[in-house]
Coordinates of C-alpha atoms in Angstrom, one line a residue:
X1370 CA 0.0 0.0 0.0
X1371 CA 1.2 3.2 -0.8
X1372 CA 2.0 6.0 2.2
X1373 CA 1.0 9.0 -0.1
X1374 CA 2.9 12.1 1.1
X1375 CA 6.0 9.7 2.7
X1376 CA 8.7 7.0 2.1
X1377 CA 8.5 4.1 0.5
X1378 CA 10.7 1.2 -0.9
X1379 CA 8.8 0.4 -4.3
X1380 CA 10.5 -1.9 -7.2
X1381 CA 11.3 -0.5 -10.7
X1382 CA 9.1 -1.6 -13.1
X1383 CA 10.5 -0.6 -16.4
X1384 CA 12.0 2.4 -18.0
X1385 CA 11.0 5.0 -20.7
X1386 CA 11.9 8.5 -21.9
X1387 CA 10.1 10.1 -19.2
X1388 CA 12.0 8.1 -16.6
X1389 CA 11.5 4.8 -13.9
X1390 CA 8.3 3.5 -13.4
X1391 CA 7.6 2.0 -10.2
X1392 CA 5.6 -0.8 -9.0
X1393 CA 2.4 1.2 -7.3
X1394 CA 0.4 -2.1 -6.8
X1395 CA -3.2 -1.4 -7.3
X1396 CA -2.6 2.2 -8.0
X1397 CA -0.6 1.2 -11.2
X1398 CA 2.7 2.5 -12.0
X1399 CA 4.2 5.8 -10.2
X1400 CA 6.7 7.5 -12.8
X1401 CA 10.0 8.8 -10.9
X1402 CA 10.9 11.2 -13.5
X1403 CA 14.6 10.5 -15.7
X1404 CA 16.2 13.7 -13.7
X1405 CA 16.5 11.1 -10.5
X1406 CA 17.4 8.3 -12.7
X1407 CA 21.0 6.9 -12.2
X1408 CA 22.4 4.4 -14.8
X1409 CA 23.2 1.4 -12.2
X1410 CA 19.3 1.3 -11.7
X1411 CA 17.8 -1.9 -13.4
X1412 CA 14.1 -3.5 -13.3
X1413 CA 13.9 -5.5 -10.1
X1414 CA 15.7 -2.7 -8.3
X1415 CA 14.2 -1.7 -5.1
X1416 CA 14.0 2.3 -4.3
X1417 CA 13.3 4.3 -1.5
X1418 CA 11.4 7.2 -2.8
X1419 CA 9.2 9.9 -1.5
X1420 CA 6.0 9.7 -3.2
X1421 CA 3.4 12.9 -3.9
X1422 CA 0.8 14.2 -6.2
X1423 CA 2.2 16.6 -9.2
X1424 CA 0.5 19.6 -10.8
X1425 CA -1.7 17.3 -12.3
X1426 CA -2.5 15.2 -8.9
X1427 CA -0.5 11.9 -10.1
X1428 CA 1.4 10.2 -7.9
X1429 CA 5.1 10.7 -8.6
X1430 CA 8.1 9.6 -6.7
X1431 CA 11.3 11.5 -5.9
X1432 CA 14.6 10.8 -4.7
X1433 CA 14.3 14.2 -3.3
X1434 CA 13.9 14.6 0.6
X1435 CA 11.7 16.9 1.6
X1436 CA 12.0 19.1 4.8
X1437 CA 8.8 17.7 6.6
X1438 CA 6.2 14.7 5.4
X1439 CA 2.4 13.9 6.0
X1440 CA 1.6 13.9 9.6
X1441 CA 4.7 15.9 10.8
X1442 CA 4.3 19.3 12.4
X1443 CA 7.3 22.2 10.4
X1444 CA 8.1 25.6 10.2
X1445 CA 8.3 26.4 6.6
X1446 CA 8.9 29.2 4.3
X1447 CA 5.8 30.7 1.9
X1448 CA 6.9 30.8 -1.8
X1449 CA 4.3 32.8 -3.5
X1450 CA 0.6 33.4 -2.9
X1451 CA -2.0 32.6 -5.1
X1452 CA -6.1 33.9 -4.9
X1453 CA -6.3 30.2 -3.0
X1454 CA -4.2 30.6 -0.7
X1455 CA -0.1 30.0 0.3
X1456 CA 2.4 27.6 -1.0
X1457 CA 5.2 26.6 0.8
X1458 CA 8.4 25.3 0.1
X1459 CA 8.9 22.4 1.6
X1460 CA 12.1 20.7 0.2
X1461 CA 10.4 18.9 -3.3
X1462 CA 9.4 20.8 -6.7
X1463 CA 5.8 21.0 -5.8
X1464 CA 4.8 23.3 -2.8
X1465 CA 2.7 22.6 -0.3
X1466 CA -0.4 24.3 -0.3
X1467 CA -2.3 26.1 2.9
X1468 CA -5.8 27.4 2.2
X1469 CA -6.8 30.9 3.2
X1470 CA -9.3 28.4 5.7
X1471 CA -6.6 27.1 7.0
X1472 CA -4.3 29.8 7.4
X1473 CA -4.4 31.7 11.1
X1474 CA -3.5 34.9 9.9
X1475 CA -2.6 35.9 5.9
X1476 CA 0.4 34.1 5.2
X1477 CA 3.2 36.3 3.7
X1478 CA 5.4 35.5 0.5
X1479 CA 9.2 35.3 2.5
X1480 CA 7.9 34.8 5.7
X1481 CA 7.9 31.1 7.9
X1482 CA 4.9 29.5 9.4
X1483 CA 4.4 26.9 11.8
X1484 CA 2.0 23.8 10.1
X1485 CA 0.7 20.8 10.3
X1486 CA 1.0 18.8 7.0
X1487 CA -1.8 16.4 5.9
X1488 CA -4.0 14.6 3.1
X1489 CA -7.3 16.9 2.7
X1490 CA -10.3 14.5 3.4
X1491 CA -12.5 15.9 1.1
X1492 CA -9.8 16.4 -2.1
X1493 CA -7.3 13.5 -1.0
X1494 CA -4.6 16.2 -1.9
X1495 CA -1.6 16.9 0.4
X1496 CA -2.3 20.5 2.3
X1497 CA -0.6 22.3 5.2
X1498 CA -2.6 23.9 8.0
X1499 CA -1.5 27.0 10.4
X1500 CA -4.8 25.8 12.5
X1501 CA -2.3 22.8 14.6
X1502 CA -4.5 22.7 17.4
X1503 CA -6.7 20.4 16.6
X1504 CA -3.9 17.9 15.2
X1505 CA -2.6 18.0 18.7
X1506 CA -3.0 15.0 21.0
X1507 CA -3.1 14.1 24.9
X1508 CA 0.0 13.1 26.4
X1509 CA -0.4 10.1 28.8
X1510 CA 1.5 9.7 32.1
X1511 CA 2.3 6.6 31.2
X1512 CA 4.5 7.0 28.5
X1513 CA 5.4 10.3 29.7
X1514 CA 6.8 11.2 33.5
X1515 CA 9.1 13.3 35.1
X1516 CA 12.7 13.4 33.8
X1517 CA 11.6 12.1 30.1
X1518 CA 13.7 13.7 27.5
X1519 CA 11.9 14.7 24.3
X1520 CA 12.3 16.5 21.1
X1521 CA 10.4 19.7 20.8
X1522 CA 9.4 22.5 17.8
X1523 CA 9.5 26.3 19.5
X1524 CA 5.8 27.3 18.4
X1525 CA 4.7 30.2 19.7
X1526 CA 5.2 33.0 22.4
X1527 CA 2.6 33.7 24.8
X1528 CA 2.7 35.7 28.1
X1529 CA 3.5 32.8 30.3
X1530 CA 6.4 31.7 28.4
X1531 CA 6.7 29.4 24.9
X1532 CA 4.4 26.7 23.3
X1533 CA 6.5 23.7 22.0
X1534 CA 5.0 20.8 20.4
X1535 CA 6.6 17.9 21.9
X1536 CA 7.9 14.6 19.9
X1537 CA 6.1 16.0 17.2
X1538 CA 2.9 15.1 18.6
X1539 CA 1.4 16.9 22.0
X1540 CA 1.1 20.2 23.3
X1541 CA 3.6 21.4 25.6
X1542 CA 4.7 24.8 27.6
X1543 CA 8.2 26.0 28.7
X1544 CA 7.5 28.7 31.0
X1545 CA 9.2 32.2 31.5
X1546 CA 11.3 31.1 34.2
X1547 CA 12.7 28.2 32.4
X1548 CA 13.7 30.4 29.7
X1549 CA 17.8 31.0 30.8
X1550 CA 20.0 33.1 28.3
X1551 CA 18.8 33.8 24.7
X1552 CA 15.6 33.5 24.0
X1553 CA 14.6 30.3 21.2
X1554 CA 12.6 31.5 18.1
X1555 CA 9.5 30.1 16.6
X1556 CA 10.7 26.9 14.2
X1557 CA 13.7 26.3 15.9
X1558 CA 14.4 22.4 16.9
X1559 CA 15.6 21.4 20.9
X1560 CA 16.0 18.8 23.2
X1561 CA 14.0 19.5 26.3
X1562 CA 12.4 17.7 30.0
X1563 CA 9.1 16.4 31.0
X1564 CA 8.5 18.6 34.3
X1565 CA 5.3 17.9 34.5
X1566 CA 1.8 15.9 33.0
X1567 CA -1.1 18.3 33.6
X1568 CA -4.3 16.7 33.3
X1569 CA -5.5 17.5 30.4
X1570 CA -2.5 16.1 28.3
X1571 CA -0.4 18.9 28.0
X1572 CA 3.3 19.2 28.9
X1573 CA 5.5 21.4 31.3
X1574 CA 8.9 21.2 29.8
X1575 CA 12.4 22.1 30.8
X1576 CA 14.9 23.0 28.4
X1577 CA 17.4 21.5 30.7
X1578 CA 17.4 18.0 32.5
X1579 CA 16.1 18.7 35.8
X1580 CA 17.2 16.3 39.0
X1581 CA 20.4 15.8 40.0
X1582 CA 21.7 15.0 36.8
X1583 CA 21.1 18.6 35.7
X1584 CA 23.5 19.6 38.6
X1585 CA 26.5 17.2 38.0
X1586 CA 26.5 18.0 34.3
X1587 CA 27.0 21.4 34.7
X1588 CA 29.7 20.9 37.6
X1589 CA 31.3 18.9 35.5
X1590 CA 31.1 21.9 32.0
X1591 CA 32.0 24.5 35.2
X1592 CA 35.4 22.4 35.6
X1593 CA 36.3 22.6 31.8
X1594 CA 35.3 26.1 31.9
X1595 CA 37.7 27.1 34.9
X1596 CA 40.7 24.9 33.2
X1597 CA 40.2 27.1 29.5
X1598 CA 40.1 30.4 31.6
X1599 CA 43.3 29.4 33.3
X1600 CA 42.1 28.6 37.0
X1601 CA 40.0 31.6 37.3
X1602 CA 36.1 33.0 36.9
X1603 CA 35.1 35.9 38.3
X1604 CA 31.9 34.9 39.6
X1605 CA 30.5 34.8 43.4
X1606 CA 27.1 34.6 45.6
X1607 CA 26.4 38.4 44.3
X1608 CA 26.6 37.7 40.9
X1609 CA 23.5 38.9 38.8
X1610 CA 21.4 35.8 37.6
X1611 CA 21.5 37.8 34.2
X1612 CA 25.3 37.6 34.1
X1613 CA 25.5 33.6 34.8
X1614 CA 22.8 33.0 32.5
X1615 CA 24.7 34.8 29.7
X1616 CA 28.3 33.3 30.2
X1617 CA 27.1 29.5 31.5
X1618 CA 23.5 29.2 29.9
X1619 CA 22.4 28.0 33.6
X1620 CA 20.0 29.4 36.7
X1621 CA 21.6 30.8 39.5
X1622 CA 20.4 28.3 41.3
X1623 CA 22.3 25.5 39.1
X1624 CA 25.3 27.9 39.1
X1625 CA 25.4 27.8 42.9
X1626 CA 24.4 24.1 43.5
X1627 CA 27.4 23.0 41.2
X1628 CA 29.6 25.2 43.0
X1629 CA 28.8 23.9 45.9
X1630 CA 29.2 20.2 44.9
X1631 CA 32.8 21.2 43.4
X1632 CA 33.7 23.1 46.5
X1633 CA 33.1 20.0 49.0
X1634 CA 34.7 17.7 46.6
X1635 CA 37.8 20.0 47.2
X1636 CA 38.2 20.7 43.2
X1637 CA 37.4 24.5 43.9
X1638 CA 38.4 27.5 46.1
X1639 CA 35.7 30.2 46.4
X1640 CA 36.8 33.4 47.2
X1641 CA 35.5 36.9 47.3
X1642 CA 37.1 37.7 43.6
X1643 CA 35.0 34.4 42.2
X1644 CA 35.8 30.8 42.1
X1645 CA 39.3 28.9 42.0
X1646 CA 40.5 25.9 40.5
X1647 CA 42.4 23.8 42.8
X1648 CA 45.7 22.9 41.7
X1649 CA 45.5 19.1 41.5
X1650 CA 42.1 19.3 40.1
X1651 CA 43.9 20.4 36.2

C-alpha cells in the first residue's frame, strides 16, 4: 500500500523516456521522472522514494527529501501566494499548499509559518494547516513522567512563556522562568524535560534535565570552563542571575548548586574575587 505524502521502498518496473516507473500495486505505476534516474538502476531494483501528487495530482516519486512529510508538524517558508491561498516550500518541486481556511493569519510571500502537513479528506490532496491545534493529541502519564527527555518544535510565544510541540505530537509549555539566556525562536528544533503531565495532556517542559543530573552535568562543564580560563572566573554569591545565564546558559540556582558540589569535593576554592581551581584538580 502506498504512504501517499511519505517513504517508501517500491520496485522498478520498467523504463522510458520520461523516466522509472515504479511498482504502485493497485494504483498502477508511479513514474519517478529520468532527472532522479541513475544508470546502475535496473528492473527488479528496489528504491526508496518519496511519493506525492504533481501539478496534475499523479502520484510521482522522488529521490528528493523533503523538509517535513504527512503527519509531521514544520516551520516552513511561503513561496508565493495565489487567490487560494499559500504555497510553501517544503524541500520537493511542488509546494505545499495552505488554504486561506486554513491559514491563522494571511500568510506572507518570505515569511515562515508553523503547520501541520496532511491529506485533505475531502480532495485526497496533500495541504498544510497553520490551525495545529486540533492535530494535537493528549499526552499520557504513562508513556510520559518526570525526567523524560523529548524533542520539541519552538511554536509560539505567549505571556507565560513558549508553546513547544513535543515529539512532534502533544502540546507542551516552557514557561518564563525556564527560559535561561537567549531566547529560542518560533521553528527552531531542541531537546527539552518532561517537568510535569497536567491533566489535560499537555506538557510542562524544561529545556534543561532537571534532577540531579542537571546539577553534576554542569559541575562537570564549570570544571572545563575554569581549566580554558586558566584557573580563574570571576563569579561569586552576588553575581547577577542575568550575568550567569549569559556566560554559563544555567540558573543561578544550578550555578550555585554545582559550586557547591565542586567546593566539598575539594576541586574548587571560592573566594571573594569568584571561584578557583584547585591545583590538583587540572
Amino acid at each position: 500500500m502506498i504512504s501517499l505524502g511519505n517513504y517508501n521502498t517500491l520496485v522498478i518496473q520498467r523504463f522510458t523516456d520520461h523516466g522509472a516507473y515504479l511498482d504502485g500495486g493497485e494504483l498502477g505505476g508511479i513514474l519517478m521522472p529520468k532527472t532522479y534516474v541513475s544508470s546502475e538502476m535496473r528492473p527488479g531494483d528496489k528504491v526508496r522514494v518519496f511519493v506525492y501528487l504533481d501539478q496534475q495530482e499523479r502520484l510521482v516519486a522522488t529521490l528528493e527529501r523533503p523538509l517535513a512529510v504527512v503527519g509531521d508538524f514544520a516551520f516552513l517558508e511561503v513561496s508565493w501566494v495565489n487567490q487560494f491561498g499559500a504555497f510553501l516550500d517544503w524541500g520537493v518541486m511542488k509546494d505545499l499548499f495552505v488554504p486561506f481556511g486554513e491559514q491563522k493569519r494571511k500568510m506572507e510571500q518570505g515569511n515562515s509559518y508553523i503547520v501541520y502537513i496532511h491529506i485533505d479528506k475531502e480532495t485526497q490532496r496533500i495541504v498544510g494547516t497553520a490551525k495545529v491545534d486540533r492535530f494535537l493529541e493528549p499526552a499520557s502519564s504513562r508513556t510520559y513522567y518526570r525526567g523524560k527527555e523529548v524533542e520539541l518544535l519552538v511554536w509560539q510565544r505567549t505571556e507565560m512563556g513558549l508553546k513547544v510541540i513535543v515529539d512532534n505530537r502533544h502540546a507542551g509549555l516552557v514557561y518564563n522562568s525556564e527560559l535561561i539566556g537567549t531566547e529560542p525562536r518560533t521553528g527552531e528544533r531542541l531537546h527539552g524535560t518532561v517537568v510535569n503531565v497536567r491533566d489535560d495532556g499537555r506538557l510542562d517542559i524544561a529545556l534543561q534535565r532537571i534532577g540531579k543530573g542537571r546539577f553534576r552535568d554542569f559541575a562537570v562543564e564549570l570544571l572545563e570552563e575554569l581549566r580554558q580560563c586558566g584557573g580563574f572566573l570571576p563569579f561569586t554569591d552576588a553575581s547577577a542571575p542575568e550575568a550567569i545565564a549569559e556566560r554559563f546558559g544555567v540558573s543561578k540556582k544550578t550555578f550555585k548548586r554545582a559550586v557547591g558540589n565542586l567546593y566539598r569535593e575539594h576541586r574548587i576554592l571560592i573566594r571573594e574575587d569568584g571561584i578557583y581551581l584547585e591545583k590538583n584538580a587540572f
